[in-house]
Short mmCIF file of C-alpha atoms in Angstrom, two decimals:
data_model
loop_
_atom_site.label_atom_id
_atom_site.label_comp_id
_atom_site.label_asym_id
_atom_site.label_seq_id
_atom_site.Cartn_x
_atom_site.Cartn_y
_atom_site.Cartn_z
CA GLY A 218 -4.21 18.60 -4.31
CA GLU A 219 -4.43 15.02 -3.24
CA SER A 220 -4.91 14.08 0.36
CA VAL A 221 -6.30 10.66 1.91
CA GLY A 222 -6.14 11.81 6.24
CA LEU A 223 -7.93 9.58 8.46
CA HIS A 224 -9.76 11.19 11.31
CA LEU A 225 -8.72 9.04 14.53
CA PRO A 226 -4.70 7.04 14.58
CA THR A 227 -5.91 4.39 17.30
CA LEU A 228 -8.62 3.44 18.04
CA SER A 229 -10.14 1.07 20.58
CA VAL A 230 -12.78 -1.31 21.29
CA GLN A 231 -13.30 -4.63 22.79
CA GLU A 232 -14.00 -8.14 21.55
CA GLY A 233 -17.41 -8.35 19.55
CA ASP A 234 -17.62 -4.77 18.92
CA ASN A 235 -18.19 -3.35 15.84
CA SER A 236 -14.98 -2.00 14.73
CA ILE A 237 -15.71 1.60 12.17
CA ILE A 238 -12.57 3.11 10.60
CA ASN A 239 -13.39 6.19 8.67
CA CYS A 240 -11.41 8.22 6.13
CA ALA A 241 -11.50 11.47 4.62
CA TYR A 242 -10.06 11.95 0.78
CA SER A 243 -9.33 15.05 -1.31
CA ASN A 244 -9.80 14.96 -4.87
CA SER A 245 -13.57 14.99 -6.73
CA ALA A 246 -11.53 12.43 -9.73
CA SER A 247 -11.19 9.47 -7.54
CA ASP A 248 -13.40 6.86 -8.84
CA TYR A 249 -12.27 3.61 -7.11
CA PHE A 250 -11.21 3.41 -3.06
CA ILE A 251 -9.30 0.25 -1.52
CA TRP A 252 -9.10 -1.07 2.13
CA TYR A 253 -5.93 -2.42 3.36
CA LYS A 254 -4.69 -4.10 6.29
CA GLN A 255 -1.49 -4.68 7.67
CA GLU A 256 0.17 -6.32 10.83
CA SER A 257 2.83 -6.57 12.71
CA GLY A 258 5.31 -7.65 10.75
CA LYS A 259 3.07 -7.81 7.08
CA GLY A 260 2.74 -6.03 3.81
CA PRO A 261 -0.05 -4.70 3.94
CA GLN A 262 -3.38 -7.26 2.40
CA PHE A 263 -6.80 -6.17 0.73
CA ILE A 264 -9.44 -5.94 2.43
CA ILE A 265 -12.20 -4.42 0.12
CA ASP A 266 -12.97 -1.92 -2.22
CA ILE A 267 -15.52 0.11 -3.44
CA ARG A 268 -15.75 1.68 -6.76
CA SER A 269 -17.54 5.54 -6.65
CA ASN A 270 -20.48 4.56 -8.46
CA MET A 271 -21.56 2.53 -5.36
CA ASP A 272 -21.81 3.73 -1.70
CA LYS A 273 -21.53 0.25 -0.17
CA ARG A 274 -20.62 -2.90 -1.28
CA GLN A 275 -20.16 -5.29 1.78
CA GLY A 276 -17.85 -8.59 2.24
CA GLN A 277 -17.45 -10.83 5.24
CA ARG A 278 -17.34 -9.32 8.49
CA VAL A 279 -17.75 -6.21 6.76
CA THR A 280 -18.00 -2.94 4.52
CA VAL A 281 -17.63 -0.68 2.82
CA LEU A 282 -19.93 2.98 2.49
CA LEU A 283 -18.51 5.36 0.42
CA ASN A 284 -20.31 9.18 0.84
CA LYS A 285 -19.30 11.85 -2.45
CA THR A 286 -21.40 14.07 -1.10
CA VAL A 287 -18.43 14.78 1.63
CA LYS A 288 -15.62 12.34 0.27
CA HIS A 289 -16.28 10.32 3.63
CA LEU A 290 -14.50 6.24 3.32
CA SER A 291 -16.21 3.86 6.33
CA LEU A 292 -14.93 0.95 7.48
CA GLN A 293 -16.47 -1.69 8.90
CA ILE A 294 -16.18 -4.64 11.30
CA ALA A 295 -18.77 -6.37 12.23
CA ALA A 296 -18.41 -9.23 15.20
CA THR A 297 -14.37 -7.34 16.29
CA GLN A 298 -12.44 -9.83 17.14
CA PRO A 299 -8.82 -10.04 18.42
CA GLY A 300 -7.52 -11.20 15.10
CA ASP A 301 -8.57 -7.71 13.58
CA SER A 302 -6.04 -6.09 15.52
CA ALA A 303 -3.66 -3.95 12.61
CA VAL A 304 -3.60 -0.96 11.10
CA TYR A 305 -5.47 0.36 8.25
CA PHE A 306 -5.85 1.56 5.26
CA CYS A 307 -7.31 3.28 3.27
CA ALA A 308 -6.56 3.97 -0.39
CA GLU A 309 -7.50 6.41 -2.59
CA ASN A 310 -6.87 4.82 -6.44
CA THR A 311 -7.14 7.08 -9.61
CA PHE A 312 -7.00 6.48 -12.87
CA ARG A 313 -5.13 8.79 -15.01
CA LEU A 314 -4.02 8.23 -19.02
CA GLY A 315 -4.85 4.57 -18.47
CA PHE A 316 -3.14 4.14 -15.53
CA GLN A 317 -3.18 4.24 -11.30
CA LYS A 318 -1.50 6.33 -8.84
CA LEU A 319 -2.42 5.36 -5.94
CA VAL A 320 -2.22 7.68 -2.10
CA PHE A 321 -3.02 5.91 0.74
CA GLY A 322 -3.75 7.18 3.99
CA THR A 323 -1.76 7.80 7.31
CA GLY A 324 -3.67 4.21 8.39
CA THR A 325 -5.31 4.23 11.51
CA ARG A 326 -4.62 1.49 14.29
CA LEU A 327 -7.73 -1.04 15.30
CA LEU A 328 -7.25 -2.25 18.78
CA VAL A 329 -9.08 -5.34 20.25
CA SER A 330 -9.62 -5.95 23.83
CA PRO A 331 -10.60 -9.78 25.16
CA ASP B 195 5.76 -20.05 -0.03
CA ALA B 196 4.96 -15.76 -0.96
CA ASP B 197 3.30 -14.75 -3.73
CA VAL B 198 5.79 -11.54 -3.77
CA THR B 199 9.35 -11.81 -1.60
CA GLN B 200 11.01 -9.35 -0.41
CA THR B 201 15.11 -9.50 1.17
CA PRO B 202 16.78 -9.05 2.48
CA ARG B 203 14.29 -8.81 5.31
CA ASN B 204 16.36 -6.97 7.82
CA ARG B 205 20.11 -4.54 6.84
CA ILE B 206 21.82 -2.69 8.61
CA THR B 207 24.41 -0.16 6.94
CA LYS B 208 26.52 2.65 7.08
CA THR B 209 25.90 6.17 5.83
CA GLY B 210 27.53 6.32 1.89
CA LYS B 211 27.19 2.75 1.42
CA ARG B 212 25.67 0.97 -1.62
CA ILE B 213 22.68 -0.61 -0.95
CA MET B 214 19.55 -3.16 -3.39
CA LEU B 215 17.07 -4.90 -2.07
CA GLU B 216 15.26 -6.96 -4.04
CA CYS B 217 12.03 -8.00 -5.04
CA SER B 218 11.15 -11.31 -6.82
CA GLN B 219 7.02 -11.97 -7.96
CA THR B 220 5.82 -16.06 -8.41
CA LYS B 221 2.13 -14.16 -9.36
CA GLY B 222 3.04 -14.11 -13.22
CA HIS B 223 1.29 -10.09 -13.61
CA ASP B 224 3.73 -7.25 -15.06
CA ARG B 225 3.46 -4.66 -12.93
CA MET B 226 5.86 -4.29 -9.78
CA TYR B 227 5.90 -1.62 -7.53
CA TRP B 228 8.55 0.43 -4.59
CA TYR B 229 6.95 1.31 -1.96
CA ARG B 230 8.47 3.65 0.98
CA GLN B 231 6.67 2.87 4.92
CA ASP B 232 7.51 5.34 7.08
CA PRO B 233 5.55 5.76 10.89
CA GLY B 234 2.47 8.21 10.85
CA LEU B 235 2.90 9.02 6.78
CA GLY B 236 1.44 5.86 5.14
CA LEU B 237 2.90 4.34 1.77
CA GLN B 238 5.07 6.37 -0.74
CA LEU B 239 4.95 5.46 -3.95
CA ILE B 240 9.16 5.67 -5.10
CA TYR B 241 9.25 3.86 -8.32
CA TYR B 242 6.92 1.94 -10.29
CA SER B 243 7.72 -1.24 -13.55
CA PHE B 244 4.47 -1.18 -15.88
CA ASP B 245 6.97 -4.01 -18.01
CA VAL B 246 10.52 -5.34 -18.23
CA LYS B 247 11.18 -1.91 -20.92
CA ASP B 248 8.70 0.13 -17.92
CA ILE B 249 10.11 2.62 -15.71
CA ASN B 250 8.78 5.19 -13.69
CA LYS B 251 9.75 7.99 -10.72
CA GLY B 252 7.01 7.88 -7.91
CA GLU B 253 6.08 10.46 -6.00
CA ILE B 254 10.36 10.43 -3.87
CA SER B 255 12.34 9.12 -6.43
CA ASP B 256 15.35 10.96 -5.18
CA GLY B 257 18.08 8.63 -4.13
CA TYR B 258 16.62 6.16 -5.76
CA SER B 259 17.49 4.04 -8.71
CA VAL B 260 15.80 0.21 -9.85
CA SER B 261 15.62 -2.33 -12.63
CA ARG B 262 13.27 -4.88 -13.95
CA GLN B 263 15.83 -7.82 -14.51
CA ALA B 264 12.73 -9.55 -15.02
CA GLN B 265 9.19 -9.94 -15.35
CA ALA B 266 9.92 -11.78 -11.92
CA LYS B 267 12.53 -8.75 -10.40
CA PHE B 268 12.70 -5.69 -9.80
CA SER B 269 15.26 -4.49 -7.56
CA LEU B 270 15.93 -1.27 -5.72
CA SER B 271 19.21 0.65 -5.30
CA LEU B 272 20.43 3.31 -2.83
CA GLU B 273 23.33 3.73 -4.53
CA SER B 274 24.39 6.20 -1.22
CA ALA B 275 22.40 5.95 1.94
CA ILE B 276 21.65 7.89 4.26
CA PRO B 277 20.36 8.40 7.45
CA ASN B 278 17.27 9.31 6.20
CA GLN B 279 16.47 6.37 4.42
CA THR B 280 16.13 5.18 7.18
CA ALA B 281 12.48 2.82 6.84
CA LEU B 282 10.88 0.39 5.51
CA TYR B 283 10.11 -0.36 2.39
CA PHE B 284 7.76 -2.71 0.51
CA CYS B 285 7.03 -4.02 -2.77
CA ALA B 286 3.94 -4.02 -5.22
CA THR B 287 2.87 -6.31 -7.93
CA SER B 288 0.08 -5.55 -10.04
CA ASP B 289 -2.40 -6.42 -12.86
CA THR B 290 -3.87 -5.26 -15.82
CA THR B 291 -6.93 -6.53 -17.04
CA SER B 292 -7.49 -7.28 -20.29
CA GLY B 293 -9.29 -3.95 -21.24
CA GLY B 294 -6.15 -1.50 -20.19
CA THR B 295 -6.64 -0.86 -16.89
CA THR B 296 -5.78 -2.07 -13.83
CA THR B 297 -7.72 -3.99 -10.72
CA GLY B 298 -6.35 -1.16 -8.05
CA GLU B 299 -5.57 -4.04 -5.76
CA LEU B 300 -1.93 -4.17 -5.22
CA PHE B 301 0.19 -7.76 -3.26
CA PHE B 302 2.94 -7.33 -0.90
CA GLY B 303 5.74 -7.98 0.31
CA GLU B 304 5.93 -8.91 4.10
CA GLY B 305 8.60 -5.61 3.94
CA SER B 306 12.13 -5.02 3.76
CA ARG B 307 13.35 -2.21 7.45
CA LEU B 308 16.83 -0.52 6.47
CA THR B 309 18.64 1.29 9.08
CA VAL B 310 21.62 3.71 7.90
CA LEU B 311 23.38 4.67 10.54
#
């Protein structure tokens, strides 16, 4: 079946530390994964994505790692800042018959202390 | 101004009432979606529309209906609201690439918080 889960519901870090948010997925046919950030009172915002033919992709202060062998996805945030405090969702994007289906995880709350 | 605008942002209603949540977008995207967010359950797809003449049920469409009035407008209705429809509702849009597949990236509105008493 399809499921996208997160190992930790809440992650607390100190400002300046690196943060790692993990996500497990079960659909080996999924070919595209996305991380979203949701701040309080706002809608989810795209952070970074990765296709299944890649193992790693880097953005500004963020890196996504994909391990297809164990069906694991992680989001690394370098030098975490208070503004990074939010709920982070991974989403699994599966193309079937020409359209996408996004399956979202339940989210991990990142708390950054000054 | 937001690219994806939802109205109302907050609504409190009573059981049995008809409620409409509206969504409009200025991104020029052809695809629009309605999601529901409950604490601890992530985002669940209610309905989606690939163009004005295309409406599809998502994972949890029971008790909901939608209308795609124009490319830029997609409304969600609760014909007879019930308390377990209390949730945060998000409208989203996405584009279609020239290859016919989507980029995968959804652009979300700010959300509409609905409370059914």
